[in-house]
Coordinates of C-alpha atoms in Angstrom, one line a residue:
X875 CA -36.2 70.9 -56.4
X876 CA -35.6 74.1 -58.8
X877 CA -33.6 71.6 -61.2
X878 CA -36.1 69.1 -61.0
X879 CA -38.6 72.2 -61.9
X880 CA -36.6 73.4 -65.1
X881 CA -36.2 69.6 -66.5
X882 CA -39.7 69.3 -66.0
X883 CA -40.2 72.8 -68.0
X884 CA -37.7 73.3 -70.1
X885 CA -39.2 71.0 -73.3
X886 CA -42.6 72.6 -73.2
X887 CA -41.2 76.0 -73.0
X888 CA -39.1 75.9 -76.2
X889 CA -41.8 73.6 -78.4
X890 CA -44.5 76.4 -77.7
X891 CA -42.1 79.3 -78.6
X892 CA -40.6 77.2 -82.0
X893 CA -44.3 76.9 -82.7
X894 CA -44.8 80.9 -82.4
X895 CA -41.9 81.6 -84.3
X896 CA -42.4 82.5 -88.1
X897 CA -38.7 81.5 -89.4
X898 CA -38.2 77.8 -89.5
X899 CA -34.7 78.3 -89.7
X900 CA -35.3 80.5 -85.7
X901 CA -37.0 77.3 -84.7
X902 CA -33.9 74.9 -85.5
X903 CA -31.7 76.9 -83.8
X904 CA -34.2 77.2 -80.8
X905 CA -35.1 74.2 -80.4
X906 CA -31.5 73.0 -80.7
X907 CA -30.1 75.4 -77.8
X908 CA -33.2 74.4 -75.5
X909 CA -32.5 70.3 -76.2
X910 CA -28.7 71.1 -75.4
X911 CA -29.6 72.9 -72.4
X912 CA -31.8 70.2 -71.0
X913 CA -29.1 67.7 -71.7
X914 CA -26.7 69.6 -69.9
X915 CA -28.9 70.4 -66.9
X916 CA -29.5 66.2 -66.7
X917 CA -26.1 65.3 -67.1
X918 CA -25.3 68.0 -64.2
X919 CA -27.6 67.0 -61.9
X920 CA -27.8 63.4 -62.0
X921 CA -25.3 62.2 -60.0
X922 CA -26.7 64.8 -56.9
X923 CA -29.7 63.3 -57.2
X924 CA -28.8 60.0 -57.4
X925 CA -27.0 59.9 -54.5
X926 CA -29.7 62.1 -52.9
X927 CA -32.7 60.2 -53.8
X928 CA -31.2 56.6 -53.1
X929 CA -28.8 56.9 -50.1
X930 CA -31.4 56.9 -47.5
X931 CA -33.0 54.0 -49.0
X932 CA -29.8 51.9 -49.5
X933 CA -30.1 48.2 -47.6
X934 CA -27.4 46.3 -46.3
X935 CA -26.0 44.0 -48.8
X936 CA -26.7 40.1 -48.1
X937 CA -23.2 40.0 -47.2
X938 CA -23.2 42.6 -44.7
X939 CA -25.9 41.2 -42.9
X940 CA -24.1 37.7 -42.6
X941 CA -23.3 37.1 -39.1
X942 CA -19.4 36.3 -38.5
X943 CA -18.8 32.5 -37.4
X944 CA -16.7 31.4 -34.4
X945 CA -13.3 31.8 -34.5
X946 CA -10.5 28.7 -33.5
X947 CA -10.0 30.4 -30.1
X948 CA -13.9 30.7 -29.9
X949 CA -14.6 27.2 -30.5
X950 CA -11.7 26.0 -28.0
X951 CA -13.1 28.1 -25.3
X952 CA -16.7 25.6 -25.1
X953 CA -15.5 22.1 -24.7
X954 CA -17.2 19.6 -27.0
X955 CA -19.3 16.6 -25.8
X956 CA -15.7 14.4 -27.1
X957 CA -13.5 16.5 -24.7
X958 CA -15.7 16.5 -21.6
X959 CA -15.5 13.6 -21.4
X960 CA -12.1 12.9 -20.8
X961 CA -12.4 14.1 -17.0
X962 CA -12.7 10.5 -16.4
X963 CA -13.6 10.2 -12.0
X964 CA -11.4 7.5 -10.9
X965 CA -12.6 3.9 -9.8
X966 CA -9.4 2.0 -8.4
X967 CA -9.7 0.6 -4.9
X968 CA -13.5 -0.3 -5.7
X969 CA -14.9 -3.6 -5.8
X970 CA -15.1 -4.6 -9.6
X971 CA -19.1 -4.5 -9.3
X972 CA -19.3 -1.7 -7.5
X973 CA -16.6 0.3 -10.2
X974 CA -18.8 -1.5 -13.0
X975 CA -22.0 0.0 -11.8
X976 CA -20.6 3.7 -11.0
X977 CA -18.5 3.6 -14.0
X978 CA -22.1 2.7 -16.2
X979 CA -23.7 5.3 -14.4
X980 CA -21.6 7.9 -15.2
X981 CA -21.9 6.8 -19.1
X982 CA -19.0 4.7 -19.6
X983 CA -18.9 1.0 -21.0
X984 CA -16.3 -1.3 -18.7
X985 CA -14.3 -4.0 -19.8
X986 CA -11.8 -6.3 -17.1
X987 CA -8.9 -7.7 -16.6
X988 CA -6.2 -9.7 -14.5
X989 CA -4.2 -7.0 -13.5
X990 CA -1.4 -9.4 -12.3
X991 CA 0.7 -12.2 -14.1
X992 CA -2.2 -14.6 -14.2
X993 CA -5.0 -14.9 -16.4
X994 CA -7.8 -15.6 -14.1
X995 CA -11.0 -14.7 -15.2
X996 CA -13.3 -12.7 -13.1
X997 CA -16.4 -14.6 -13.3
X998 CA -17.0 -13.2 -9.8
X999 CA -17.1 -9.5 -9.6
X1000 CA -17.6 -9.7 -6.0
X1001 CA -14.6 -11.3 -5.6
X1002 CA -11.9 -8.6 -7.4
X1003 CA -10.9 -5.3 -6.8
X1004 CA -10.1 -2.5 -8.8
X1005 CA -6.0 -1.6 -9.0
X1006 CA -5.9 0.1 -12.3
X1007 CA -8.1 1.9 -15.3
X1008 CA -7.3 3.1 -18.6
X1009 CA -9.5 4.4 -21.1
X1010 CA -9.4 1.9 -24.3
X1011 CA -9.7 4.0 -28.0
X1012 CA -12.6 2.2 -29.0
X1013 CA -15.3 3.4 -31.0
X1014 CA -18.7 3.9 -30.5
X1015 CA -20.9 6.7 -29.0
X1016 CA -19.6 5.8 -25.3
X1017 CA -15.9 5.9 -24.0
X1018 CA -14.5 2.3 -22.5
X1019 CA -12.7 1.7 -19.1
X1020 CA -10.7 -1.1 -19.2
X1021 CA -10.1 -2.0 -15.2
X1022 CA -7.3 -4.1 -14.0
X1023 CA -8.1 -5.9 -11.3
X1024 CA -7.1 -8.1 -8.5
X1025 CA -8.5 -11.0 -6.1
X1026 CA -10.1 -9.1 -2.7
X1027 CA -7.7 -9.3 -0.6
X1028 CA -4.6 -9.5 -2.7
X1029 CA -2.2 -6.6 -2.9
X1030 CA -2.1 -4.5 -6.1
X1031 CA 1.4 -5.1 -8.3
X1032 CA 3.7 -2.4 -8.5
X1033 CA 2.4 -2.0 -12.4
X1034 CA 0.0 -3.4 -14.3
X1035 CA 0.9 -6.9 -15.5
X1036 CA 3.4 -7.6 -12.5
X1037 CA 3.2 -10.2 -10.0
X1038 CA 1.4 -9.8 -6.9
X1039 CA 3.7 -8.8 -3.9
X1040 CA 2.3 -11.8 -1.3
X1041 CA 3.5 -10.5 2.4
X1042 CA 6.0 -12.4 3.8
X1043 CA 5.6 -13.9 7.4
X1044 CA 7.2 -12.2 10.1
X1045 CA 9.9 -14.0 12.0
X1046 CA 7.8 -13.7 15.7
X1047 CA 9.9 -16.2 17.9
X1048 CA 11.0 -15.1 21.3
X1049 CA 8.2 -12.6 21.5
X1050 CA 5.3 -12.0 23.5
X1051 CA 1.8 -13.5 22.2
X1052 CA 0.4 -10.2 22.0
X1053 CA 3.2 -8.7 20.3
X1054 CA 3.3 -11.3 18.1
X1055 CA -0.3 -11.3 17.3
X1056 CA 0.1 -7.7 16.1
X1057 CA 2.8 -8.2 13.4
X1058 CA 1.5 -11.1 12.1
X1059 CA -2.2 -9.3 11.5
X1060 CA -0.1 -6.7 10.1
X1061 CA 0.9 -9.2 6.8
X1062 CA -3.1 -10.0 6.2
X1063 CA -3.5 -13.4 8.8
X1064 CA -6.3 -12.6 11.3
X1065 CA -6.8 -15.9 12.7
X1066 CA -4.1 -16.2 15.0
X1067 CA -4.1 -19.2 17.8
X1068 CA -2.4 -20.3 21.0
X1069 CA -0.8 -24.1 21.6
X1070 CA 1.1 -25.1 24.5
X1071 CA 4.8 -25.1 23.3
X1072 CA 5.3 -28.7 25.6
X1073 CA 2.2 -31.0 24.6
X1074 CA 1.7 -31.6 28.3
X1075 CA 1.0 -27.8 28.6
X1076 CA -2.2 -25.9 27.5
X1077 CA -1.8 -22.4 27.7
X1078 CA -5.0 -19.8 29.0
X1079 CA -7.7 -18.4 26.9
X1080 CA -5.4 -15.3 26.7
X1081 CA -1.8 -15.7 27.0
X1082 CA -0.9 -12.5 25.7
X1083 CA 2.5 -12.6 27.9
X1084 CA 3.3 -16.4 27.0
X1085 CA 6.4 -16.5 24.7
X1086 CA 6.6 -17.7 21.7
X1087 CA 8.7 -20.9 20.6
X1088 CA 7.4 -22.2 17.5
X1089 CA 5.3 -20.3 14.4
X1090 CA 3.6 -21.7 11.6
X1091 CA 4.3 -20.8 8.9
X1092 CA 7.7 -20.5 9.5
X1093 CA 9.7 -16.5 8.7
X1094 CA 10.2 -15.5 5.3
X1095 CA 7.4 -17.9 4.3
X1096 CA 5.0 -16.3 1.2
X1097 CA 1.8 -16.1 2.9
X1098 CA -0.7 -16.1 -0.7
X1099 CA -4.5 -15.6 0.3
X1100 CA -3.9 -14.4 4.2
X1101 CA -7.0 -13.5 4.9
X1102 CA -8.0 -17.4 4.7
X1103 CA -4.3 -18.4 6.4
X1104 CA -4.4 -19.5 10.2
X1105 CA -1.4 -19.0 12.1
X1106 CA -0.5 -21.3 14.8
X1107 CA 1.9 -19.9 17.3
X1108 CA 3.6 -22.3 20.2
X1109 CA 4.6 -20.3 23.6
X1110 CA 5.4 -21.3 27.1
X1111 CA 4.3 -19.4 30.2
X1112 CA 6.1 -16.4 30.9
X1113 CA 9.8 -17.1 32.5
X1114 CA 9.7 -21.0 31.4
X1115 CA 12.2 -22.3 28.2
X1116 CA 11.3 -23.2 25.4
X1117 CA 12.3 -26.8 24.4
X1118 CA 14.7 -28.1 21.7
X1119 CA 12.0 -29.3 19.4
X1120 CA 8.5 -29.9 19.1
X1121 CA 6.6 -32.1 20.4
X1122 CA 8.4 -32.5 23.8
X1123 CA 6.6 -32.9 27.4
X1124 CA 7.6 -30.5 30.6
X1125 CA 7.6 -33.5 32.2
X1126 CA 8.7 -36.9 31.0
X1127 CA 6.9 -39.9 31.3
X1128 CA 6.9 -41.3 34.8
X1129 CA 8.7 -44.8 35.3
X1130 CA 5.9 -46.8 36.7
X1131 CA 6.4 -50.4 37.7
X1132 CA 4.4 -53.0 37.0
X1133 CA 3.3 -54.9 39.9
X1134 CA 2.2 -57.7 37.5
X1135 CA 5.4 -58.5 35.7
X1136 CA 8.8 -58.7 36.8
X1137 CA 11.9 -57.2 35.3
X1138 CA 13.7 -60.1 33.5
X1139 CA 15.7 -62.4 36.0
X1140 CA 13.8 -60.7 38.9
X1141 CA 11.6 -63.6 40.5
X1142 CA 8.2 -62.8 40.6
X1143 CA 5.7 -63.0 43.8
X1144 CA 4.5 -65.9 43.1
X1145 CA 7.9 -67.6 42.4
X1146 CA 7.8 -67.5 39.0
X1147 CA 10.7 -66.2 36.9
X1148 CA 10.8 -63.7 33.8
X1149 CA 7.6 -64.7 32.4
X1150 CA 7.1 -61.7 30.5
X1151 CA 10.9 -61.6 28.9
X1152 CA 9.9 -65.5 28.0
X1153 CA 7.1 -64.7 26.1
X1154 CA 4.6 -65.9 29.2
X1155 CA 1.2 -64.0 30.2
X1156 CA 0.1 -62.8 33.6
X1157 CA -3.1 -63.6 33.9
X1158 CA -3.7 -60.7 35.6
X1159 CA -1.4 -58.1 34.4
X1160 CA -2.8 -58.7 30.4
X1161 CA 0.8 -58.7 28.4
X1162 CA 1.0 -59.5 24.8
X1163 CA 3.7 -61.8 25.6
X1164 CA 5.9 -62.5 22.6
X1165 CA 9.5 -61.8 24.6
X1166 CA 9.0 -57.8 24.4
X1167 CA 9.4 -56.1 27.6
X1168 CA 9.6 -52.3 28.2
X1169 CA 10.8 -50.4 31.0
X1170 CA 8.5 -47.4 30.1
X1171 CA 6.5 -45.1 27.6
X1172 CA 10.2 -43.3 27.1
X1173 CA 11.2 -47.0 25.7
X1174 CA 8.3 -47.5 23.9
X1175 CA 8.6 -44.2 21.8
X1176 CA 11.8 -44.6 21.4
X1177 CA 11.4 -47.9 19.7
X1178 CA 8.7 -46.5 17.4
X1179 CA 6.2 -48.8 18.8
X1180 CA 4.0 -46.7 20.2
X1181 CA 1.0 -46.7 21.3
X1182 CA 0.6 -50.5 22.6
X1183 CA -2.2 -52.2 22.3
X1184 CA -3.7 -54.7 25.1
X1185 CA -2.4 -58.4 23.4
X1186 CA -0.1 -56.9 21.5
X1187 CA 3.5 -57.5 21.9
X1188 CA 5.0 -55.3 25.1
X1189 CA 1.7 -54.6 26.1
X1190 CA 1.3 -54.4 30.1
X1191 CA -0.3 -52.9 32.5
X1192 CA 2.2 -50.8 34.1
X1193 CA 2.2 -49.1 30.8
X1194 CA -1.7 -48.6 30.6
X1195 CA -2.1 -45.4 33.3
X1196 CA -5.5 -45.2 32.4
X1197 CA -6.9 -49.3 32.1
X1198 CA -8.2 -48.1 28.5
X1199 CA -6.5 -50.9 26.8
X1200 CA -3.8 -48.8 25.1
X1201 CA -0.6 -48.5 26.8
X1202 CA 1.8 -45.2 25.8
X1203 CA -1.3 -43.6 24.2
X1204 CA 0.1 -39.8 25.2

């Protein structure tokens, strides 16, 4: 402040005393020292009060107050709307409009398609199931599923593209019904039926302990769509043999003889002789005539002529068990 004082009187001070001063030549010289003094005194004490007067006042600078941006490692630590959603929940094993309707949901747009060596189309999304999903690098605001996908019911391939790996059926002969049963629903085939293995033979409502003979299908057969396959399984009761082929009776036909017509060259009751090997009818016994005789059903099948019918050739009535009119009908 006492430097402040002395600027402030130091010009006043030496104009009064050159003004007092007789010799002009006095007041050069006064007036000189007094200017050089004040110059002196300013040039000396400005810095000071510079720095004095304007350092509390100072303000940040506009780039001091600039706030620092995010660093790389700043921005990587808060995952942008792009990255989150590559947590993608997975869909496979869904029904197609089930995995449509969760995956659209959850923001995504689905497309579909045949995820084995086919090219069905899946008009019915009820109908396919979901085996694989990749995301497709589309653009557009949303991400896209594409879904791979497979008839319900069908396994999945090993990879996308691949055939699908149709069970094959089970070789079951020689086993129990119920064991049987078990490794054939294994494969897919839930419909699973009894026959007698002898025609003449119908097995119980449950023959769980009847063996099996025959199988359709047959082993090793590909079994495509099981869950709509049937599988028929011929057994015999428990301790019986199976026969050499299908189709065969326990019992064979019985040898009944006709009381009507006589065996050719046997003379009949009435005294007539080998009417039916001559082509003659009994009136009462109903042949076809036509010279064909046969001892039994056995002879009938065997000649292919089977089943007779009354006034056909062969036809009698020792041959018609049950007076329907057909003879060798079962």
């Amino acid at each position: 402040m006492l430097v402040v004082a002395l600027l402030i009187l130091l010009p006043p001070v030496g104009v009064v005393l050159a003004w007092f001063t007789r010799w002009s030549r006095v007041k050069k010289i006064v007036a000189t020292v007094l200017s050089l003094l004040w110059l002196v005194l300013v040039i000396v004490t400005d810095p000071d009060d510079t720095s004095d007067d304007e350092e509390p006042d100072a303000k940040p600078t506009a780039q001091e107050s600039v706030t620092p941006g995010p660093t790389p490692s700043d921005r990587g630590a808060t995952p942008t709307p792009r990255e989150s959603r590559k947590a993608v929940p997975s869909y496979v094993g869904k029904i197609l409009r089930e995995a449509k309707t969760a995956a659209g949901a959850d923001g995504f747009s689905v497309v579909s398609h045949d995820a084995s060596d086919g090219d069905a189309g899946q008009w019915d999304a009820d109908n396919w199931r979901v085996c694989f999903q990749t995301e497709a690098k589309r653009g557009g605001a949303k991400a896209t599923l594409d879904f791979g996908v497979v008839r319900k019911g069908a396994p999945c391939p090993a990879a996308d593209g691949e055939p699908v790996p149709w069970p094959e059926m089970p070789d079951v002969v020689g086993e129990t019904f119920a064991e049987a049963s078990a490794s054939v629903k294994k494969i897919g085939i839930t419909d699973v039926t009894a026959e007698g293995a002898y025609t003449d033979v119908t097995p119980p409502a449950e023959p769980d302990g009847w063996t099996v003979c025959f199988q359709e299908p047959e082993a090793g057969e590909e079994v495509r769509e099981p869950a709509s396959r049937t599988a028929a399984l011929k057994v015999v009761e428990p301790g019986a043999s199976c026969p050499e082929s299908e189709g065969t009776r326990s019992r064979p036909d019985p040898d009944v003889p006709d009381p009507d017509v006589s065996s050719p060259g046997d003379g009949d009751a009435d005294g007539s002789n080998g009417s039916a090997a001559s082509g003659g009818s009994s009136s009462s016994g109903g042949t076809g005539g036509g010279g064909v005789y046969y001892a039994n059903c056995a002879a009938v099948r065997a000649a292919g002529a089977d089943p007779i019918r009354q006034g056909q050739p062969g036809y009698r009535r020792g041959l018609d068990r049950d007076g329907d009119g057909i003879a060798c009908d079962r």
